[in-house]
Amino acid sequence: QVQLVESGGGLVQPGGSLRLSCAAPVSGIIFSIALVGWYRQAPGKQRDLVATISSGGSTNYADSVKGRFTISRDNAKNTVYLQMNSLKPEDTAVYYCNAKQFLADYWGQGTQVTVPA
C-alpha cells in the first residue's frame, strides 16, 4: 500500500525551478503533527536529507540547498511541498518524501529530478 505519494519531478535546465508535492493518501498520516522531510538519492550514492518541516513549522535544510529550496506545508490539503529554485546538475536525484509520526516511519516511492549538465 502506497503511504506517501510524491509528484512534480521532471527534467529542468540549470537555473530552472520545480515544485515537488508530497501527499498522504493513507488516512491517519497527518502532516501537521508529523516531522516531514524530503530526501534525495543520486545514482550510486546514499540517501541524504534535503529539508524537514516540524509539526510546529520549523524548517531545516542541508547546506547544499540553503537559499535555493523551500519546504512548506498546506494543512488543509495535508500536503508538503519542496520549492526548488536555481537548480544545478548536482541536484539530480530521486527525491523521496518521509513522514515520522508517533513511532511510525512512512516513505513514498520517489520522484525523479534531472538537471542536465
Coordinates of N, CA and C in Angstrom, one line a residue:
Q1 N 0.9 -1.2 0.0 CA 0.0 0.0 0.0 C 0.9 1.2 0.0
V2 N 0.6 2.1 -0.9 CA 1.4 3.4 -1.0 C 1.1 4.2 0.2
Q3 N 2.1 4.7 0.9 CA 1.8 5.5 2.0 C 1.9 7.0 1.8
L4 N 2.9 7.4 1.0 CA 3.1 8.8 0.6 C 3.3 8.8 -0.9
V5 N 2.8 9.9 -1.5 CA 2.9 10.0 -3.0 C 3.6 11.3 -3.3
E6 N 4.7 11.2 -4.0 CA 5.4 12.4 -4.5 C 5.0 12.6 -5.9
S7 N 5.1 13.9 -6.3 CA 4.8 14.3 -7.7 C 5.6 15.6 -7.9
G8 N 5.7 16.0 -9.2 CA 6.3 17.2 -9.6 C 7.7 17.1 -10.1
G9 N 8.3 16.0 -10.1 CA 9.6 15.8 -10.7 C 9.6 16.0 -12.2
G10 N 10.8 16.0 -12.7 CA 11.0 16.1 -14.2 C 12.3 16.6 -14.6
L11 N 12.4 16.9 -15.9 CA 13.7 17.4 -16.4 C 13.6 18.9 -16.5
V12 N 14.6 19.6 -16.0 CA 14.7 21.0 -16.0 C 16.1 21.5 -16.2
Q13 N 16.2 22.6 -16.9 CA 17.6 23.1 -17.3 C 18.2 23.8 -16.1
P14 N 19.5 23.8 -16.0 CA 20.2 24.5 -14.9 C 19.6 25.9 -14.7
G15 N 19.4 26.3 -13.5 CA 18.9 27.6 -13.2 C 17.4 27.6 -13.1
G16 N 16.7 26.5 -13.5 CA 15.3 26.5 -13.5 C 14.7 26.1 -12.2
S17 N 13.4 25.9 -12.1 CA 12.7 25.6 -10.9 C 11.7 24.5 -11.1
L18 N 11.5 23.8 -10.0 CA 10.5 22.8 -9.9 C 9.8 22.8 -8.5
R19 N 8.6 22.4 -8.4 CA 8.0 22.3 -7.1 C 7.5 20.8 -6.9
L20 N 8.0 20.2 -5.9 CA 7.6 18.8 -5.6 C 6.5 18.9 -4.6
S21 N 5.6 17.9 -4.7 CA 4.5 17.8 -3.8 C 4.5 16.4 -3.1
C22 N 4.1 16.3 -1.9 CA 4.0 15.0 -1.2 C 2.6 15.0 -0.5
A23 N 1.9 14.0 -0.9 CA 0.5 13.8 -0.3 C 0.5 12.5 0.4
A24 N -0.5 12.4 1.3 CA -0.7 11.2 2.1 C -2.1 10.6 1.9
P25 N -2.2 9.7 0.9 CA -3.5 9.1 0.6 C -4.0 8.2 1.7
V26 N -3.1 7.7 2.5 CA -3.5 6.8 3.6 C -4.0 7.6 4.8
S27 N -5.2 7.3 5.2 CA -5.8 8.0 6.4 C -4.9 7.7 7.6
G28 N -4.8 8.7 8.4 CA -4.1 8.6 9.7 C -2.7 9.2 9.6
I29 N -2.2 9.5 8.4 CA -0.9 10.3 8.3 C -1.3 11.7 8.2
I30 N -1.0 12.5 9.2 CA -1.4 13.9 9.3 C -0.1 14.7 9.4
F31 N 0.2 15.4 8.3 CA 1.5 16.1 8.2 C 1.6 17.2 9.3
S32 N 0.5 17.8 9.7 CA 0.6 18.9 10.7 C 1.1 18.4 12.1
I33 N 1.0 17.1 12.3 CA 1.5 16.6 13.6 C 2.7 15.6 13.4
A34 N 3.3 15.7 12.2 CA 4.4 14.8 11.9 C 5.7 15.6 11.6
L35 N 6.8 15.0 11.7 CA 8.0 15.5 11.1 C 8.1 15.1 9.7
V36 N 8.1 16.0 8.7 CA 8.1 15.6 7.3 C 9.4 16.1 6.7
G37 N 10.0 15.2 5.9 CA 11.2 15.6 5.3 C 11.3 15.2 3.8
W38 N 12.1 15.9 3.1 CA 12.5 15.5 1.7 C 13.9 14.9 1.8
Y39 N 14.1 13.8 1.1 CA 15.4 13.2 1.0 C 15.7 13.0 -0.5
R40 N 17.0 12.9 -0.9 CA 17.3 12.6 -2.2 C 18.4 11.6 -2.3
Q41 N 18.4 10.8 -3.4 CA 19.4 9.8 -3.6 C 19.8 9.8 -5.1
A42 N 21.1 10.2 -5.3 CA 21.6 10.1 -6.6 C 22.2 8.7 -6.9
P43 N 22.3 8.4 -8.2 CA 22.8 7.0 -8.5 C 24.2 6.7 -7.9
G44 N 24.2 5.6 -7.2 CA 25.4 5.2 -6.6 C 25.8 5.8 -5.3
K45 N 24.9 6.7 -4.8 CA 25.1 7.4 -3.6 C 24.1 7.1 -2.5
Q46 N 24.3 7.5 -1.3 CA 23.4 7.2 -0.2 C 22.3 8.2 -0.3
R47 N 21.2 7.9 0.4 CA 20.1 8.8 0.5 C 20.4 9.9 1.6
D48 N 20.3 11.2 1.1 CA 20.6 12.3 2.0 C 19.4 13.1 2.3
L49 N 19.4 13.7 3.5 CA 18.4 14.6 3.9 C 18.5 15.9 3.2
V50 N 17.4 16.5 2.7 CA 17.4 17.7 1.9 C 16.8 18.8 2.8
A51 N 15.6 18.6 3.4 CA 14.9 19.6 4.2 C 13.9 18.9 5.0
T52 N 13.6 19.5 6.2 CA 12.5 19.0 7.0 C 11.6 20.1 7.5
I53 N 10.4 19.8 7.9 CA 9.5 20.7 8.5 C 8.8 20.0 9.7
S54 N 8.9 20.6 10.8 CA 8.3 20.0 12.0 C 6.8 20.3 12.1
S55 N 6.2 19.7 13.1 CA 4.8 19.9 13.4 C 4.6 21.4 13.7
G56 N 5.6 22.0 14.3 CA 5.4 23.4 14.7 C 5.8 24.4 13.6
G57 N 6.2 23.8 12.5 CA 6.5 24.7 11.3 C 8.0 25.1 11.2
S58 N 8.8 24.6 12.1 CA 10.2 24.9 12.0 C 10.8 24.1 10.8
T59 N 11.7 24.8 10.1 CA 12.3 24.1 8.9 C 13.8 24.0 9.1
N60 N 14.4 23.0 8.4 CA 15.8 22.8 8.4 C 16.2 22.3 7.0
Y61 N 17.4 22.8 6.6 CA 17.9 22.5 5.3 C 19.3 22.0 5.3
A62 N 19.6 21.1 4.3 CA 21.0 20.8 4.0 C 21.7 22.0 3.5
D63 N 23.0 22.1 3.9 CA 23.8 23.3 3.4 C 23.8 23.5 1.9
S64 N 23.7 22.4 1.2 CA 23.8 22.4 -0.2 C 22.6 23.0 -0.9
V65 N 21.5 23.1 -0.2 CA 20.3 23.7 -0.8 C 19.8 25.0 -0.1
K66 N 20.5 25.4 1.0 CA 20.0 26.6 1.7 C 20.0 27.8 0.7
G67 N 18.9 28.5 0.8 CA 18.8 29.7 0.0 C 18.2 29.4 -1.4
R68 N 18.1 28.1 -1.8 CA 17.6 27.7 -3.1 C 16.3 26.9 -2.9
F69 N 16.2 26.1 -1.9 CA 15.0 25.3 -1.7 C 14.2 25.8 -0.5
T70 N 12.9 25.6 -0.6 CA 12.0 25.9 0.5 C 11.0 24.8 0.7
I71 N 10.9 24.3 1.9 CA 9.9 23.3 2.3 C 8.7 24.1 2.9
S72 N 7.5 23.6 2.6 CA 6.3 24.2 3.2 C 5.2 23.2 3.3
R73 N 4.2 23.6 4.0 CA 3.1 22.6 4.3 C 1.8 23.3 4.2
D74 N 0.8 22.6 3.6 CA -0.6 23.1 3.5 C -1.4 22.1 4.3
N75 N -1.8 22.6 5.5 CA -2.5 21.7 6.4 C -3.9 21.3 5.9
A76 N -4.5 22.2 5.2 CA -5.9 21.9 4.7 C -5.8 20.8 3.6
K77 N -4.8 20.8 2.9 CA -4.6 19.8 1.8 C -3.8 18.6 2.3
N78 N -3.3 18.7 3.5 CA -2.4 17.6 4.0 C -1.3 17.3 3.0
T79 N -0.6 18.3 2.6 CA 0.4 18.2 1.5 C 1.6 19.0 1.9
V80 N 2.8 18.5 1.6 CA 4.0 19.2 1.9 C 4.7 19.4 0.5
Y81 N 5.3 20.5 0.4 CA 5.9 20.9 -0.9 C 7.4 21.2 -0.7
L82 N 8.1 21.0 -1.8 CA 9.5 21.4 -1.8 C 9.7 22.3 -3.1
Q83 N 9.8 23.6 -2.9 CA 10.1 24.5 -4.0 C 11.6 24.5 -4.2
M84 N 12.0 24.2 -5.4 CA 13.4 24.1 -5.7 C 13.7 25.2 -6.8
N85 N 14.5 26.1 -6.5 CA 15.0 27.2 -7.4 C 16.4 27.1 -7.7
S86 N 16.9 27.7 -8.8 CA 18.3 27.8 -9.1 C 18.9 26.4 -9.2
L87 N 18.2 25.5 -9.8 CA 18.6 24.1 -9.8 C 19.9 23.9 -10.6
K88 N 20.7 22.9 -10.0 CA 22.0 22.6 -10.5 C 22.1 21.2 -11.0
P89 N 23.0 20.8 -11.8 CA 23.2 19.4 -12.2 C 23.4 18.5 -11.0
E90 N 24.0 19.0 -10.0 CA 24.2 18.1 -8.8 C 23.0 17.9 -7.9
D91 N 21.9 18.6 -8.3 CA 20.6 18.3 -7.7 C 19.9 17.1 -8.3
T92 N 20.4 16.6 -9.3 CA 19.8 15.4 -10.0 C 19.8 14.2 -9.0
A93 N 18.6 13.7 -8.9 CA 18.4 12.6 -7.9 C 17.0 12.2 -7.9
V94 N 16.7 11.0 -7.3 CA 15.3 10.7 -6.9 C 15.0 11.3 -5.6
Y95 N 13.9 12.1 -5.5 CA 13.5 12.8 -4.3 C 12.4 12.0 -3.6
Y96 N 12.6 11.7 -2.3 CA 11.7 11.0 -1.5 C 11.1 11.8 -0.4
C97 N 9.8 11.6 -0.2 CA 9.1 12.2 1.0 C 9.1 11.2 2.1
N98 N 9.3 11.7 3.3 CA 9.3 10.9 4.5 C 8.5 11.6 5.6
A99 N 7.7 10.8 6.3 CA 6.9 11.4 7.5 C 7.1 10.5 8.7
K100 N 7.5 11.1 9.8 CA 7.7 10.4 11.1 C 6.5 10.9 12.0
Q101 N 5.7 9.9 12.3 CA 4.5 10.3 13.2 C 4.4 9.2 14.2
F102 N 4.5 9.7 15.5 CA 4.5 8.8 16.6 C 5.6 7.8 16.4
L103 N 5.4 6.5 16.4 CA 6.5 5.6 16.3 C 6.7 5.0 14.8
A104 N 5.9 5.6 13.9 CA 5.9 5.1 12.5 C 6.7 6.0 11.6
D105 N 7.2 5.3 10.6 CA 8.1 6.0 9.6 C 7.5 5.7 8.2
Y106 N 7.1 6.7 7.5 CA 6.5 6.5 6.2 C 7.3 7.0 5.1
W107 N 7.3 6.4 3.9 CA 8.1 6.8 2.8 C 7.2 6.7 1.5
G108 N 7.6 7.6 0.6 CA 7.0 7.5 -0.8 C 7.9 6.7 -1.7
Q109 N 7.5 6.6 -2.9 CA 8.2 5.8 -3.9 C 9.2 6.7 -4.7
G110 N 9.1 8.0 -4.5 CA 10.1 8.9 -5.1 C 9.7 9.5 -6.4
T111 N 10.3 10.6 -6.7 CA 10.1 11.3 -8.0 C 11.4 11.7 -8.5
Q112 N 11.7 11.5 -9.8 CA 13.0 11.8 -10.4 C 13.1 13.3 -10.8
V113 N 14.2 13.9 -10.4 CA 14.5 15.2 -10.8 C 15.8 15.2 -11.6
T114 N 15.8 15.7 -12.8 CA 17.0 15.6 -13.6 C 17.4 17.0 -14.1
V115 N 18.6 17.4 -13.8 CA 19.1 18.7 -14.2 C 20.4 18.4 -15.0
P116 N 20.3 18.5 -16.4 CA 21.5 18.1 -17.2 C 22.6 19.1 -17.1
A117 N 23.8 18.6 -17.2 CA 25.0 19.4 -17.1 C 25.1 20.3 -18.4

